[in-house]
Amino acid sequence: MKNKKIILAITGSIAAYKAAFLTRLLIKQGAEVQVIMTPSAAAFITPLTLATLSKRPVHTEVISEESWNNHVELGLWADAMVIAPATANTLAKLANGICDSMVGAVYLSAKCPVFFAPAMDLDMWKHPASKKNIETLKSYGNEIIPVGHGELASGLVGDGRMAEPEDIVDFLNNHFNKKLSLKGKVAVVTAGPTYEAIDPVRFIGNRSTGKMGIAIAEKLAARGAKVFLVLGPTSQKTEEEGVETIRVTSAEEMYQAATKHFKKADVAVMAAAVADYRPKTVSDKKIKKKEGDMAVKLERTKDIAKQLGQVKKKGQLTIGFALETNNEKANAKGKIERKNFDFIVLNSLNDKGAGFGHDTNKVTFIFKDGTEKPLKLKLKTEVAIDIVDEIDNLLNISLKK
Ligand code: CTP
């Protein structure tokens, strides 16, 4: 936390009093804290208290009588923005980009990671509108610090209490420490579909969008890895610093790029939906239709994952995906064996919201030794974090060996 620049945005909840403890803890750990507040937060705790603790003036309005507070500059200054407590009202406004306060203006200008510590009554927390707003904020890449369970200001007991200041600080410390845990590591990620040409205008392809693989590449890069993203034909892309995208079309091109970059890599994640077959001959002219049926003879493509599994050296990891409709676990375990994966991410097409085209995914990790880790339905960006956590772990274990 030392020298980290934190914007602490306080909104109007009874839990606002805890923001004073949070400010003190952050300052104690060496952070610079700039407090901003919504006008209603000032009804719960005074700006003077927070200005004294943070040793900086507190901003409550974009335009005050004496000056205009530069929200853009603040948004660029910070290493992290923490909204604590975040009321149901603020969650709803920010999920929709409403910018009627200093907190909204800084949020929309912030380039840094944003963390929400929600605080509300249990029924408000359970309401589908709040749930939807939380999901929307997560889809922007914001992180939600889990709420606590216990007695609430209403006297009711349930979920909705703001996380304790110590837990919020732990959450932030985790974020900063994890951040560069993969610095110096090199990763190859395959993603998206492949198109296998039949003639100059037609191809055999599949519905993969590449979203899962792109999310993994971004999360690996966010922790400091240099990532080569070998991406099949898709409209999806990434601007993440640290990700070098190599655009390919066919399975053969993907194979060439992946095997080349794997030579210097510590880890390869094979998230692409590679065609298993391609037309045996490709017509150089558009094929004209004729009477009757037509057949296209297909031949096998090269198996990228299997090849990397064969050449991988001690310390190199390979991770695969399996998309199954039946005998899921047995099939996935067979793939770990055949392709020498360190672990496989099993998607079941039987699960609602999982697989191609969705923003969510429901997966189970299966490791080489047979252990299984089922995850609940999550956003693909969250699944990507879980996958990168496992990679982080395995790379650290292999370093210690
Ligand atoms: N894979 C690959 N190169 C191929 C085919 C697959 O790298 N030519 C990778 C995928 O990216 C994925 C894993 O291997 O990580 C999937 O294994 P695969 O056996 O191809 O699974 P399916 O495509 O589901 O095929 P099947 O179930 O028919 O064996």
XYZ file of C-alpha atoms and ligand atoms in Angstrom:
430
model
C 0.000 0.000 0.000
C 3.045 2.285 0.455
C 2.818 5.420 -1.738
C -0.336 4.153 -3.427
C -2.734 6.920 -4.344
C -6.271 6.043 -3.290
C -9.490 7.926 -3.924
C -11.939 7.081 -1.175
C -15.467 7.957 -2.283
C -17.992 8.008 0.542
C -21.725 7.886 -0.110
C -24.748 8.370 2.147
C -25.084 5.336 4.365
C -24.900 4.904 8.113
C -21.749 2.857 7.420
C -20.077 6.155 6.394
C -18.707 6.432 9.939
C -16.489 3.426 9.170
C -14.856 5.456 6.385
C -12.953 7.332 9.113
C -11.357 4.064 10.298
C -10.701 3.068 6.707
C -8.953 6.374 6.000
C -6.811 5.961 9.106
C -5.813 2.400 8.181
C -4.896 3.388 4.636
C -2.802 6.345 5.823
C -1.109 4.126 8.423
C -0.074 1.712 5.674
C 1.573 4.522 3.727
C -1.145 5.307 1.175
C -2.065 8.818 0.051
C -5.818 9.198 0.432
C -8.021 11.726 -1.324
C -11.535 11.672 0.094
C -14.517 12.695 -1.988
C -18.114 12.542 -0.763
C -21.649 12.791 -2.013
C -23.662 15.574 -0.322
C -25.739 12.982 1.554
C -22.593 11.308 2.948
C -21.791 14.625 4.630
C -24.983 14.180 6.662
C -23.463 11.034 8.229
C -19.845 12.111 8.720
C -18.281 15.528 8.436
C -15.788 16.430 5.713
C -13.693 18.039 8.473
C -13.157 14.668 10.205
C -11.980 13.091 6.962
C -9.882 16.069 5.892
C -8.096 15.890 9.258
C -7.478 12.137 8.990
C -6.417 12.208 5.331
C -4.488 15.496 5.633
C -6.117 16.731 2.423
C -9.164 18.863 1.690
C -12.272 16.783 1.005
C -14.256 17.421 -2.186
C -18.021 17.146 -2.085
C -19.011 19.084 -5.206
C -17.608 19.375 -8.722
C -18.333 23.103 -8.512
C -18.076 24.785 -5.139
C -18.458 28.479 -4.352
C -14.716 29.117 -4.510
C -13.557 26.718 -7.198
C -14.049 23.981 -9.758
C -12.685 20.619 -8.642
C -10.882 18.821 -11.409
C -12.421 15.356 -11.448
C -10.499 14.307 -14.585
C -7.163 15.056 -12.939
C -8.207 13.089 -9.842
C -9.377 10.183 -11.985
C -5.933 10.029 -13.611
C -4.001 10.570 -10.358
C -5.277 7.530 -8.495
C -3.916 3.959 -8.397
C -7.291 2.783 -7.101
C -10.724 4.214 -6.411
C -12.689 2.734 -3.519
C -16.359 3.552 -3.091
C -17.083 2.734 0.553
C -19.800 2.677 1.625
C -21.514 2.308 -1.759
C -25.269 2.760 -1.365
C -27.905 1.088 -3.572
C -28.546 4.536 -5.038
C -24.877 5.092 -5.959
C -24.554 1.579 -7.417
C -27.593 2.257 -9.618
C -26.355 5.663 -10.719
C -22.820 4.539 -11.542
C -24.015 1.362 -13.313
C -25.894 3.752 -15.598
C -23.212 6.413 -15.935
C -25.201 9.081 -14.074
C -22.878 11.842 -13.108
C -24.704 14.213 -10.764
C -22.026 14.382 -8.050
C -18.269 14.582 -7.588
C -18.284 10.796 -7.000
C -20.007 10.156 -10.352
C -17.693 12.551 -12.201
C -14.510 11.010 -10.778
C -15.843 7.468 -11.356
C -16.446 8.152 -15.047
C -13.001 9.758 -15.388
C -11.079 7.107 -13.449
C -8.524 5.078 -15.390
C -7.555 2.998 -12.359
C -9.215 -0.143 -10.918
C -12.439 0.661 -9.057
C -13.655 -1.190 -5.950
C -17.132 -1.026 -4.474
C -17.883 -1.876 -0.830
C -21.696 -1.979 -0.899
C -23.753 -1.201 2.201
C -27.513 -1.547 2.371
C -30.395 -3.312 4.021
C -30.842 -7.027 3.259
C -33.938 -6.640 1.083
C -32.328 -3.851 -0.927
C -29.243 -6.068 -1.377
C -31.401 -9.007 -2.514
C -33.484 -6.939 -4.942
C -33.026 -7.939 -8.606
C -32.342 -4.282 -9.476
C -29.351 -4.182 -7.087
C -28.148 -7.568 -8.364
C -28.365 -6.325 -11.939
C -26.467 -3.137 -11.090
C -23.715 -5.162 -9.399
C -23.424 -7.402 -12.475
C -23.277 -4.330 -14.730
C -20.488 -2.784 -12.655
C -18.583 -6.088 -12.751
C -18.973 -6.212 -16.521
C -17.127 -2.838 -16.610
C -14.246 -4.599 -14.834
C -15.026 -3.065 -11.404
C -14.542 -5.234 -8.328
C -17.109 -5.789 -5.605
C -15.792 -6.256 -2.069
C -18.133 -8.868 -0.548
C -20.736 -7.594 1.939
C -20.841 -8.986 5.458
C -23.648 -10.797 7.256
C -24.982 -9.509 10.554
C -27.152 -6.922 12.237
C -28.095 -4.049 9.937
C -29.034 -0.450 10.744
C -32.726 -1.408 10.341
C -32.352 -3.947 13.156
C -32.839 -6.822 10.710
C -30.191 -9.495 10.421
C -28.848 -10.575 7.034
C -26.472 -9.737 4.175
C -25.722 -6.151 3.255
C -23.284 -4.879 5.886
C -20.314 -3.028 4.474
C -17.102 -5.057 4.730
C -15.034 -4.063 7.764
C -12.278 -1.474 7.076
C -9.596 -4.132 7.794
C -11.171 -6.420 5.161
C -11.302 -3.601 2.631
C -7.606 -2.887 3.212
C -6.819 -6.631 2.850
C -8.752 -6.705 -0.409
C -6.755 -3.752 -1.748
C -3.452 -5.200 -0.543
C -4.298 -8.432 -2.323
C -4.987 -6.499 -5.476
C -1.702 -4.568 -5.359
C 0.419 -7.598 -4.410
C -1.175 -9.847 -6.999
C -0.890 -7.195 -9.568
C 2.576 -7.919 -10.790
C 2.936 -11.492 -9.614
C 3.541 -12.630 -13.216
C 6.110 -9.984 -14.095
C 8.833 -11.488 -16.280
C 6.603 -14.409 -17.318
C 5.624 -15.056 -20.925
C 2.265 -16.523 -21.909
C 0.686 -17.748 -25.134
C -3.103 -17.725 -25.356
C -5.041 -19.134 -28.303
C -8.559 -17.756 -28.703
C -11.488 -17.539 -31.078
C -12.536 -19.784 -33.945
C -10.556 -20.878 -36.984
C -11.837 -20.668 -40.550
C -10.873 -23.437 -42.938
C -11.190 -22.337 -46.541
C -13.235 -24.318 -49.061
C -12.722 -21.764 -51.832
C -11.912 -18.013 -51.890
C -15.315 -17.080 -50.420
C -16.425 -20.064 -48.309
C -15.084 -21.662 -45.180
C -15.841 -24.100 -42.387
C -15.918 -22.304 -39.025
C -17.610 -22.251 -35.636
C -19.440 -19.830 -33.350
C -16.609 -19.070 -30.916
C -16.234 -15.327 -30.212
C -12.872 -15.494 -28.440
C -14.219 -13.604 -25.385
C -12.968 -16.185 -22.866
C -9.440 -16.315 -24.291
C -9.229 -12.531 -24.626
C -10.290 -12.131 -20.975
C -7.556 -14.584 -19.909
C -4.935 -12.748 -21.986
C -5.976 -9.440 -20.376
C -5.847 -10.813 -16.824
C -2.425 -12.407 -17.402
C -1.126 -9.086 -18.754
C -2.699 -7.154 -15.876
C -0.475 -9.195 -13.529
C 2.618 -8.279 -15.499
C 3.009 -11.173 -17.972
C 3.977 -10.573 -21.591
C 1.165 -12.212 -23.546
C 1.058 -13.416 -27.146
C -2.624 -13.699 -28.021
C -3.055 -15.893 -31.088
C -6.526 -14.846 -32.153
C -8.719 -16.407 -34.812
C -11.205 -14.440 -36.948
C -13.548 -12.542 -34.604
C -14.767 -8.972 -34.228
C -13.569 -9.015 -30.583
C -10.230 -7.417 -29.747
C -8.198 -6.105 -26.840
C -6.254 -2.921 -26.269
C -4.669 -4.197 -23.030
C -1.065 -3.116 -22.636
C 1.191 -6.166 -22.513
C -0.948 -8.186 -24.933
C 0.468 -8.612 -28.437
C -2.258 -9.902 -30.736
C -1.293 -12.170 -33.624
C -4.244 -12.431 -35.980
C -4.638 -15.766 -37.724
C -7.349 -17.382 -39.809
C -6.770 -21.125 -40.145
C -5.800 -23.895 -37.718
C -2.464 -24.193 -39.544
C -1.681 -20.477 -39.028
C -2.701 -20.748 -35.376
C -0.442 -23.805 -34.994
C 2.553 -21.986 -36.527
C 2.119 -18.888 -34.343
C 1.434 -20.815 -31.111
C 4.353 -23.259 -31.488
C 6.718 -20.385 -32.362
C 5.851 -18.295 -29.289
C 5.627 -21.282 -26.918
C 9.410 -21.783 -27.235
C 10.002 -18.814 -24.903
C 6.785 -19.112 -22.878
C 6.150 -20.200 -19.292
C 2.519 -21.007 -19.912
C 0.120 -21.647 -22.785
C -3.646 -21.456 -22.451
C -5.523 -23.067 -25.322
C -8.917 -21.384 -25.293
C -9.412 -21.438 -29.084
C -12.089 -23.527 -30.758
C -9.750 -24.951 -33.381
C -11.306 -26.783 -36.327
C -10.462 -30.479 -36.108
C -10.885 -30.915 -39.876
C -10.261 -28.811 -42.963
C -11.067 -29.327 -46.653
C -8.451 -31.632 -48.185
C -8.192 -29.417 -51.243
C -8.953 -25.709 -51.456
C -10.310 -24.501 -54.759
C -8.550 -21.363 -55.956
C -11.721 -20.314 -57.783
C -15.230 -19.942 -56.382
C -16.940 -23.321 -56.719
C -19.987 -23.085 -58.991
C -23.124 -24.980 -58.113
C -24.141 -28.045 -60.101
C -27.149 -30.336 -60.156
C -27.312 -32.845 -57.298
C -25.400 -33.151 -54.007
C -21.894 -32.060 -53.276
C -19.284 -33.497 -50.879
C -16.229 -31.795 -49.414
C -13.524 -34.230 -48.384
C -11.985 -33.232 -45.049
C -8.633 -34.012 -43.459
C -7.445 -33.585 -39.859
C -5.793 -30.355 -38.794
C -2.769 -30.337 -36.486
C -3.539 -30.476 -32.788
C -1.865 -27.428 -31.239
C -2.495 -28.455 -27.630
C -1.152 -31.974 -28.201
C 1.968 -30.646 -29.900
C 2.700 -28.168 -27.067
C 2.030 -30.967 -24.557
C 4.665 -33.104 -26.297
C 7.399 -30.479 -26.507
C 6.831 -28.803 -23.151
C 9.798 -28.690 -20.824
C 9.925 -28.830 -17.048
C 8.448 -25.634 -15.643
C 6.260 -24.922 -18.685
C 2.502 -25.198 -18.153
C -0.234 -25.995 -20.656
C -3.905 -25.477 -19.934
C -6.743 -26.655 -22.141
C -10.483 -26.287 -22.495
C -13.057 -28.990 -23.060
C -16.580 -28.337 -24.262
C -18.677 -31.417 -23.668
C -22.303 -32.484 -23.905
C -22.023 -36.010 -22.452
C -19.610 -38.088 -20.341
C -18.152 -34.714 -19.504
C -15.636 -35.547 -16.791
C -14.412 -38.791 -18.366
C -13.906 -37.016 -21.703
C -12.142 -34.087 -20.063
C -9.819 -36.413 -18.127
C -9.035 -38.267 -21.360
C -7.982 -34.960 -22.896
C -5.670 -34.152 -19.957
C -3.923 -37.489 -20.621
C -3.781 -37.246 -24.411
C -2.657 -33.627 -24.517
C -0.541 -33.581 -21.346
C -2.389 -30.592 -19.823
C -1.594 -29.395 -16.310
C -5.274 -28.676 -15.940
C -8.351 -28.435 -18.083
C -11.297 -26.050 -17.909
C -14.437 -28.056 -18.504
C -17.476 -26.270 -19.957
C -20.664 -28.187 -20.044
C -23.035 -27.182 -22.837
C -25.828 -28.517 -20.594
C -25.373 -25.522 -18.266
C -27.523 -22.479 -18.997
C -25.425 -19.383 -19.694
C -22.255 -21.365 -20.465
C -20.287 -21.671 -23.690
C -20.214 -19.760 -26.970
C -21.604 -16.256 -27.262
C -22.505 -15.735 -23.593
C -20.760 -13.285 -21.264
C -21.025 -15.876 -18.503
C -19.568 -19.336 -18.111
C -19.946 -22.268 -15.716
C -16.819 -24.356 -15.538
C -15.040 -27.026 -13.525
C -11.249 -27.136 -13.257
C -9.866 -30.669 -13.456
C -6.221 -31.136 -12.556
C -3.673 -33.703 -13.727
C -3.970 -35.620 -10.433
C -7.751 -35.930 -10.886
C -8.805 -33.281 -8.342
C -11.799 -31.239 -9.379
C -12.809 -27.676 -8.578
C -16.352 -26.754 -9.676
C -17.089 -23.016 -9.956
C -20.486 -21.343 -9.952
C -21.923 -19.456 -12.943
C -19.772 -16.347 -13.334
C -18.864 -13.670 -15.824
C -16.141 -14.815 -18.237
C -13.936 -12.024 -16.863
C -14.297 -13.584 -13.373
C -13.585 -17.093 -14.665
C -10.476 -15.611 -16.297
C -9.312 -14.321 -12.878
C -9.813 -17.807 -11.375
C -7.818 -19.399 -14.199
C -5.007 -16.863 -13.784
C -5.022 -17.482 -9.995
C -4.431 -21.214 -10.677
C -1.658 -20.418 -13.155
C -0.086 -18.081 -10.601
C -0.199 -20.870 -8.024
C 1.203 -23.564 -10.295
C 4.028 -21.339 -11.569
C 4.976 -20.515 -7.991
C 4.913 -24.202 -6.991
C 7.107 -25.152 -9.958
C 9.529 -22.332 -9.037
C 9.921 -23.784 -5.542
C 10.572 -27.343 -6.847
N -7.139 -27.852 -29.484
C -6.000 -27.426 -30.145
N -5.804 -27.749 -31.465
C -6.707 -28.477 -32.137
C -7.868 -28.905 -31.480
C -8.057 -28.582 -30.161
O -5.175 -26.757 -29.529
N -6.490 -28.757 -33.422
C -7.318 -27.538 -28.057
C -8.455 -26.607 -27.766
O -8.062 -25.249 -27.818
C -8.860 -27.035 -26.362
C -8.615 -28.533 -26.396
O -7.615 -28.730 -27.368
O -8.017 -26.490 -25.370
C -9.892 -29.243 -26.794
O -9.610 -30.546 -27.095
P -10.329 -31.364 -28.272
O -9.933 -32.773 -28.113
O -10.103 -30.804 -29.619
O -11.783 -31.135 -27.911
P -12.944 -30.994 -28.884
O -12.701 -29.939 -29.918
O -14.114 -30.814 -28.000
O -12.922 -32.373 -29.684
P -13.455 -33.830 -29.381
O -14.387 -33.734 -28.224
O -14.027 -34.204 -30.669
O -12.224 -34.627 -29.040
